[in-house]
mmCIF file of C-alpha atoms and ligand atoms in Angstrom:
data_model
loop_
_atom_site.group_PDB
_atom_site.id
_atom_site.type_symbol
_atom_site.label_atom_id
_atom_site.label_comp_id
_atom_site.label_asym_id
_atom_site.label_seq_id
_atom_site.Cartn_x
_atom_site.Cartn_y
_atom_site.Cartn_z
ATOM 1 C CA MET A 1 2.203 -23.230 -2.304
ATOM 2 C CA ASN A 2 2.379 -20.179 -0.014
ATOM 3 C CA MET A 3 -0.251 -21.494 2.380
ATOM 4 C CA THR A 4 1.776 -21.058 5.529
ATOM 5 C CA LEU A 5 2.932 -17.508 4.832
ATOM 6 C CA PRO A 6 0.989 -14.774 6.660
ATOM 7 C CA PRO A 7 -0.653 -11.947 4.719
ATOM 8 C CA LEU A 8 1.709 -9.310 3.389
ATOM 9 C CA VAL A 9 0.800 -5.677 4.037
ATOM 10 C CA ILE A 10 2.411 -3.087 1.777
ATOM 11 C CA PHE A 11 2.211 0.516 2.841
ATOM 12 C CA GLY A 12 3.928 3.735 1.926
ATOM 13 C CA PRO A 13 3.079 7.181 0.580
ATOM 14 C CA SER A 14 0.887 7.551 -2.455
ATOM 15 C CA GLY A 15 3.011 7.544 -5.615
ATOM 16 C CA VAL A 16 5.967 5.673 -4.099
ATOM 17 C CA GLY A 17 5.449 2.667 -6.386
ATOM 18 C CA LYS A 18 3.483 0.160 -4.293
ATOM 19 C CA GLY A 19 1.130 -0.740 -7.135
ATOM 20 C CA THR A 20 4.048 -1.038 -9.565
ATOM 21 C CA LEU A 21 5.878 -3.489 -7.297
ATOM 22 C CA ILE A 22 2.748 -5.508 -6.478
ATOM 23 C CA ASN A 23 1.667 -5.777 -10.125
ATOM 24 C CA ARG A 24 5.103 -6.961 -11.157
ATOM 25 C CA LEU A 25 5.087 -9.609 -8.411
ATOM 26 C CA MET A 26 1.625 -10.839 -9.366
ATOM 27 C CA ARG A 27 2.630 -11.022 -13.036
ATOM 28 C CA GLU A 28 5.757 -13.026 -12.227
ATOM 29 C CA PHE A 29 4.036 -15.351 -9.723
ATOM 30 C CA PRO A 30 0.350 -15.472 -10.653
ATOM 31 C CA ASP A 31 -0.189 -18.692 -8.688
ATOM 32 C CA ALA A 32 1.511 -17.603 -5.494
ATOM 33 C CA PHE A 33 -0.041 -14.241 -4.625
ATOM 34 C CA GLY A 34 -3.570 -12.882 -4.521
ATOM 35 C CA PHE A 35 -4.495 -9.224 -4.112
ATOM 36 C CA SER A 36 -6.999 -8.175 -1.453
ATOM 37 C CA VAL A 37 -9.399 -5.969 -3.432
ATOM 38 C CA SER A 38 -10.398 -3.034 -1.220
ATOM 39 C CA HIS A 39 -13.538 -0.923 -1.368
ATOM 40 C CA THR A 40 -13.115 2.767 -2.124
ATOM 41 C CA THR A 41 -15.324 5.800 -2.687
ATOM 42 C CA ARG A 42 -12.780 7.519 -4.950
ATOM 43 C CA ALA A 43 -13.412 7.630 -8.675
ATOM 44 C CA PRO A 44 -11.676 5.024 -10.851
ATOM 45 C CA ARG A 45 -8.543 6.206 -12.660
ATOM 46 C CA PRO A 46 -8.265 5.485 -16.368
ATOM 47 C CA GLY A 47 -7.620 1.767 -16.810
ATOM 48 C CA GLU A 48 -8.838 0.762 -13.346
ATOM 49 C CA ARG A 49 -11.513 -1.940 -13.400
ATOM 50 C CA ASP A 50 -14.206 -2.484 -10.786
ATOM 51 C CA GLY A 51 -13.441 -5.647 -8.828
ATOM 52 C CA LYS A 52 -9.770 -5.748 -9.911
ATOM 53 C CA GLU A 53 -7.897 -2.758 -8.447
ATOM 54 C CA TYR A 54 -10.842 -1.804 -6.186
ATOM 55 C CA HIS A 55 -14.510 -2.318 -5.579
ATOM 56 C CA PHE A 56 -15.669 1.198 -6.454
ATOM 57 C CA THR A 57 -18.622 2.261 -4.367
ATOM 58 C CA THR A 58 -20.624 5.213 -3.048
ATOM 59 C CA PRO A 59 -20.211 6.872 0.355
ATOM 60 C CA ASP A 60 -23.714 5.645 1.341
ATOM 61 C CA ASN A 61 -22.941 2.054 0.455
ATOM 62 C CA PHE A 62 -19.598 2.330 2.206
ATOM 63 C CA LYS A 63 -21.324 3.542 5.386
ATOM 64 C CA ASN A 64 -23.767 0.630 5.180
ATOM 65 C CA LEU A 65 -20.854 -1.773 4.935
ATOM 66 C CA ILE A 66 -19.312 -0.182 8.047
ATOM 67 C CA SER A 67 -22.623 -0.650 9.914
ATOM 68 C CA ASP A 68 -22.768 -4.266 8.739
ATOM 69 C CA ARG A 69 -19.269 -4.785 10.154
ATOM 70 C CA ALA A 70 -18.049 -5.884 6.740
ATOM 71 C CA PHE A 71 -14.576 -4.388 7.155
ATOM 72 C CA ILE A 72 -11.453 -5.707 8.862
ATOM 73 C CA GLU A 73 -10.202 -2.125 8.724
ATOM 74 C CA HIS A 74 -11.233 1.089 7.059
ATOM 75 C CA ALA A 75 -9.977 4.661 6.887
ATOM 76 C CA GLN A 76 -10.451 8.025 5.289
ATOM 77 C CA PHE A 77 -7.598 8.996 2.998
ATOM 78 C CA SER A 78 -7.368 12.256 1.052
ATOM 79 C CA GLY A 79 -11.119 12.835 1.294
ATOM 80 C CA ASN A 80 -12.239 9.321 0.321
ATOM 81 C CA PHE A 81 -13.090 6.141 2.209
ATOM 82 C CA TYR A 82 -11.045 2.971 1.785
ATOM 83 C CA GLY A 83 -11.543 -0.392 3.468
ATOM 84 C CA THR A 84 -10.555 -4.048 3.458
ATOM 85 C CA SER A 85 -13.574 -6.337 3.732
ATOM 86 C CA PHE A 86 -13.402 -9.688 5.504
ATOM 87 C CA GLN A 87 -14.676 -11.113 2.218
ATOM 88 C CA ALA A 88 -11.720 -9.718 0.228
ATOM 89 C CA VAL A 89 -9.216 -11.527 2.430
ATOM 90 C CA LYS A 90 -11.354 -14.694 2.565
ATOM 91 C CA ASP A 91 -11.536 -14.776 -1.239
ATOM 92 C CA VAL A 92 -7.739 -14.855 -1.480
ATOM 93 C CA ALA A 93 -7.381 -17.352 1.386
ATOM 94 C CA ALA A 94 -9.761 -19.688 -0.472
ATOM 95 C CA THR A 95 -7.296 -19.845 -3.382
ATOM 96 C CA GLY A 96 -4.412 -20.883 -1.102
ATOM 97 C CA LYS A 97 -2.335 -17.930 -2.330
ATOM 98 C CA ARG A 98 -0.492 -15.475 -0.112
ATOM 99 C CA CYS A 99 -2.711 -12.459 0.446
ATOM 100 C CA ILE A 100 -1.299 -9.005 -0.397
ATOM 101 C CA LEU A 101 -2.887 -5.875 1.089
ATOM 102 C CA ASP A 102 -2.068 -2.347 -0.113
ATOM 103 C CA ILE A 103 -3.381 -0.087 2.667
ATOM 104 C CA ASP A 104 -2.543 3.230 4.303
ATOM 105 C CA ALA A 105 -0.914 3.851 7.710
ATOM 106 C CA GLN A 106 -4.269 4.052 9.537
ATOM 107 C CA GLY A 107 -5.192 0.655 8.097
ATOM 108 C CA VAL A 108 -1.825 -0.751 9.171
ATOM 109 C CA GLN A 109 -2.478 0.378 12.744
ATOM 110 C CA GLN A 110 -5.849 -1.372 12.680
ATOM 111 C CA VAL A 111 -4.765 -4.690 11.149
ATOM 112 C CA LYS A 112 -1.970 -4.929 13.684
ATOM 113 C CA GLN A 113 -4.739 -5.303 16.321
ATOM 114 C CA THR A 114 -6.419 -8.212 14.475
ATOM 115 C CA PRO A 115 -5.607 -11.931 14.320
ATOM 116 C CA LEU A 116 -4.393 -11.381 10.724
ATOM 117 C CA GLN A 117 -0.816 -10.980 12.030
ATOM 118 C CA PRO A 118 0.610 -9.732 8.736
ATOM 119 C CA VAL A 119 4.185 -9.156 7.671
ATOM 120 C CA VAL A 120 4.370 -5.377 7.149
ATOM 121 C CA VAL A 121 6.564 -3.852 4.437
ATOM 122 C CA PHE A 122 7.063 -0.088 4.231
ATOM 123 C CA ILE A 123 7.970 1.254 0.796
ATOM 124 C CA SER A 124 9.933 4.480 1.166
ATOM 125 C CA PRO A 125 10.673 7.053 -1.523
ATOM 126 C CA PRO A 126 14.378 7.849 -2.005
ATOM 127 C CA SER A 127 13.459 11.536 -1.529
ATOM 128 C CA ILE A 128 10.409 13.754 -1.313
ATOM 129 C CA THR A 129 11.402 15.321 -4.629
ATOM 130 C CA ALA A 130 11.264 11.886 -6.281
ATOM 131 C CA LEU A 131 7.878 11.229 -4.691
ATOM 132 C CA SER A 132 6.362 14.453 -5.982
ATOM 133 C CA GLN A 133 7.844 13.781 -9.450
ATOM 134 C CA ARG A 134 6.259 10.317 -9.480
ATOM 135 C CA LEU A 135 2.860 11.612 -8.435
ATOM 136 C CA ARG A 136 3.019 14.221 -11.195
ATOM 137 C CA GLY A 137 4.488 11.762 -13.712
ATOM 138 C CA ARG A 138 1.651 9.302 -13.081
ATOM 139 C CA ALA A 139 -0.696 12.092 -14.210
ATOM 140 C CA THR A 140 -3.765 10.560 -12.573
ATOM 141 C CA ASP A 141 -4.476 13.129 -9.863
ATOM 142 C CA SER A 142 -5.314 16.822 -9.870
ATOM 143 C CA GLU A 143 -2.716 19.264 -8.529
ATOM 144 C CA GLU A 144 -4.872 19.686 -5.418
ATOM 145 C CA ALA A 145 -5.014 15.910 -4.863
ATOM 146 C CA ILE A 146 -1.236 15.706 -5.354
ATOM 147 C CA GLN A 147 -0.677 18.428 -2.719
ATOM 148 C CA ARG A 148 -2.940 16.572 -0.292
ATOM 149 C CA ARG A 149 -1.142 13.292 -0.950
ATOM 150 C CA LEU A 150 2.245 14.926 -0.352
ATOM 151 C CA ALA A 151 1.046 16.377 2.964
ATOM 152 C CA THR A 152 -0.248 12.942 3.972
ATOM 153 C CA ALA A 153 3.058 11.390 2.882
ATOM 154 C CA ARG A 154 4.850 13.462 5.503
ATOM 155 C CA ARG A 155 2.605 12.026 8.251
ATOM 156 C CA GLU A 156 2.907 8.481 6.917
ATOM 157 C CA ILE A 157 6.701 8.635 6.908
ATOM 158 C CA GLU A 158 6.670 10.043 10.466
ATOM 159 C CA TYR A 159 4.454 7.139 11.513
ATOM 160 C CA ALA A 160 6.679 4.559 9.805
ATOM 161 C CA ARG A 161 9.757 6.025 11.498
ATOM 162 C CA GLN A 162 8.511 5.000 14.935
ATOM 163 C CA PRO A 163 10.004 1.771 16.226
ATOM 164 C CA GLY A 164 8.186 -1.504 15.618
ATOM 165 C CA ILE A 165 5.839 -0.320 12.851
ATOM 166 C CA PHE A 166 7.148 -2.395 9.960
ATOM 167 C CA ASP A 167 9.000 -5.667 9.543
ATOM 168 C CA TYR A 168 10.875 -4.506 6.425
ATOM 169 C CA VAL A 169 11.566 -1.228 4.653
ATOM 170 C CA ILE A 170 12.393 -1.053 0.964
ATOM 171 C CA VAL A 171 13.634 2.171 -0.612
ATOM 172 C CA ASN A 172 12.119 2.292 -4.077
ATOM 173 C CA ASP A 173 14.992 4.083 -5.789
ATOM 174 C CA ASP A 174 15.989 1.897 -8.710
ATOM 175 C CA LEU A 175 12.909 -0.169 -9.543
ATOM 176 C CA ASP A 176 14.758 -3.382 -10.426
ATOM 177 C CA ARG A 177 16.801 -3.272 -7.235
ATOM 178 C CA ALA A 178 13.732 -2.561 -5.097
ATOM 179 C CA TYR A 179 11.755 -5.281 -6.844
ATOM 180 C CA HIS A 180 14.477 -7.836 -6.207
ATOM 181 C CA LYS A 181 14.250 -7.142 -2.449
ATOM 182 C CA PHE A 182 10.473 -7.066 -2.515
ATOM 183 C CA LYS A 183 10.340 -10.415 -4.297
ATOM 184 C CA SER A 184 12.609 -12.162 -1.783
ATOM 185 C CA ILE A 185 10.605 -10.778 1.168
ATOM 186 C CA ALA A 186 7.288 -11.700 -0.449
ATOM 187 C CA ASN A 187 8.504 -15.222 -1.164
ATOM 188 C CA GLY A 188 9.521 -15.579 2.492
ATOM 189 C CA GLU A 189 13.139 -16.352 1.637
ATOM 190 C CA MET A 190 15.248 -17.035 4.690
ATOM 191 C CA ASP A 191 17.917 -14.450 3.843
ATOM 192 C CA ALA A 192 15.491 -11.706 2.759
ATOM 193 C CA ARG A 193 16.733 -8.297 3.887
ATOM 194 C CA GLY A 194 15.202 -4.852 3.837
ATOM 195 C CA ASP A 195 17.012 -1.525 3.459
ATOM 196 C CA GLN A 196 17.938 1.109 6.025
ATOM 197 C CA MET A 197 15.239 3.710 6.650
ATOM 198 C CA PRO A 198 16.449 6.774 4.673
ATOM 199 C CA LEU A 199 16.726 10.192 6.300
ATOM 200 C CA LEU A 200 15.120 12.049 3.388
ATOM 201 C CA HIS A 201 17.212 15.205 3.622
ATOM 202 C CA ASP A 202 15.059 17.173 1.214
ATOM 203 C CA TRP A 203 12.139 16.718 3.565
ATOM 204 C CA ASN A 204 11.204 20.311 4.330
ATOM 205 C CA HIS A 205 12.192 22.510 1.493
ATOM 206 C CA ASP A 206 10.257 20.959 -1.321
ATOM 207 C CA LEU A 207 6.923 20.211 0.281
HETATM 208 P P1 ADP B 1 1.509 3.868 -5.569
HETATM 209 O O1 ADP B 1 0.770 2.587 -5.902
HETATM 210 O O2 ADP B 1 2.439 3.707 -4.422
HETATM 211 O O3 ADP B 1 0.593 5.050 -5.391
HETATM 212 P P2 ADP B 1 2.464 3.697 -8.338
HETATM 213 O O4 ADP B 1 2.861 2.244 -8.414
HETATM 214 O O5 ADP B 1 1.196 4.099 -9.020
HETATM 215 O O6 ADP B 1 2.446 4.213 -6.822
HETATM 216 O O7 ADP B 1 3.692 4.533 -8.918
HETATM 217 C C1 ADP B 1 3.616 5.947 -9.095
HETATM 218 C C2 ADP B 1 4.395 6.354 -10.331
HETATM 219 O O8 ADP B 1 5.802 6.172 -10.094
HETATM 220 C C3 ADP B 1 4.053 5.510 -11.554
HETATM 221 O O9 ADP B 1 3.987 6.361 -12.685
HETATM 222 C C4 ADP B 1 5.225 4.518 -11.656
HETATM 223 O O10 ADP B 1 5.446 4.113 -12.977
HETATM 224 C C5 ADP B 1 6.395 5.332 -11.110
HETATM 225 N N1 ADP B 1 7.442 4.536 -10.441
HETATM 226 C C6 ADP B 1 7.281 3.452 -9.639
HETATM 227 N N2 ADP B 1 8.484 3.002 -9.183
HETATM 228 C C7 ADP B 1 9.424 3.834 -9.696
HETATM 229 C C8 ADP B 1 10.869 3.897 -9.588
HETATM 230 N N3 ADP B 1 11.577 3.030 -8.855
HETATM 231 N N4 ADP B 1 11.499 4.892 -10.237
HETATM 232 C C9 ADP B 1 10.796 5.785 -10.981
HETATM 233 N N5 ADP B 1 9.438 5.782 -11.132
HETATM 234 C C10 ADP B 1 8.754 4.818 -10.484
HETATM 235 P P1 5GP B 2 -4.982 5.351 -4.144
HETATM 236 O O1 5GP B 2 -6.145 6.291 -4.145
HETATM 237 O O2 5GP B 2 -3.697 6.018 -4.592
HETATM 238 O O3 5GP B 2 -5.267 4.063 -4.882
HETATM 239 O O4 5GP B 2 -4.734 4.921 -2.621
HETATM 240 C C1 5GP B 2 -4.566 5.907 -1.648
HETATM 241 C C2 5GP B 2 -4.123 5.264 -0.352
HETATM 242 O O5 5GP B 2 -5.159 4.419 0.145
HETATM 243 C C3 5GP B 2 -2.876 4.378 -0.471
HETATM 244 O O6 5GP B 2 -2.027 4.676 0.631
HETATM 245 C C4 5GP B 2 -3.414 2.980 -0.348
HETATM 246 O O7 5GP B 2 -2.484 2.111 0.253
HETATM 247 C C5 5GP B 2 -4.582 3.218 0.582
HETATM 248 N N1 5GP B 2 -5.579 2.136 0.550
HETATM 249 C C6 5GP B 2 -5.998 1.398 -0.497
HETATM 250 N N2 5GP B 2 -6.902 0.483 -0.104
HETATM 251 C C7 5GP B 2 -7.052 0.641 1.233
HETATM 252 C C8 5GP B 2 -7.824 -0.034 2.229
HETATM 253 O O8 5GP B 2 -8.571 -0.966 1.987
HETATM 254 N N3 5GP B 2 -7.691 0.418 3.505
HETATM 255 C C9 5GP B 2 -6.882 1.448 3.848
HETATM 256 N N4 5GP B 2 -6.819 1.780 5.145
HETATM 257 N N5 5GP B 2 -6.139 2.099 2.952
HETATM 258 C C10 5GP B 2 -6.224 1.701 1.650
#
């Protein structure tokens, strides 16, 4: 049904709500979208299943996969390796569904150089305060990991701010509003619109 639509890359700081938006989309349209299951060396969070959210693996195995040229792109994020295998994207393509990738800014830079030619959607927090509250509210990461993710968020937002990085930006303020936009972009609707890139005034004083 979505066979002609290019892969959809979702990126944005950790804790902004990418997984929440993607899961809701996949629940509403199980036949239209397929998730590209990445490899990672980080430990599973409670509720995460191997082969569903990620292929959980060891640093040694990950390095072997790099040597075997198994990855379309890979990166180090917050002390762990993450990568999209050719196989992960092929598996979704074989189902005829639109492929969704949830990757970091380094991965976005890399896939932009490949024939994948994705539509890139940046999910922005409404503020840095909201982002740090979400990371803490999710209660899946240590305080140290949260601090690292917030520092990385600053770099990711700087990257996204450069011209030509994304096709759409969605500010995940009110979840229903953001989801409505996300859904119309993901479904390739002709009149789909993103938001304006926010200025994030509370940028410096709460990081
Ligand atoms: P990501 O996948 O980007 O790291 P998650 O989807 O895990 O982020 O969301 C992080 C936390 O923020 C979760 O606890 C989620 O329920 C919450 N969240 C997501 N979107 C919103 C929103 N619009 N408003 C408030 N909380 C949100
Ligand atoms: P988390 O540990 O919160 O699941 O993910 C941390 C970051 O890694 C997020 O920004 C997420 O988008 C990114 N990520 C997940 N999978 C991949 C991947 O395969 N490649 C890259 N480059 N980043 C990924």
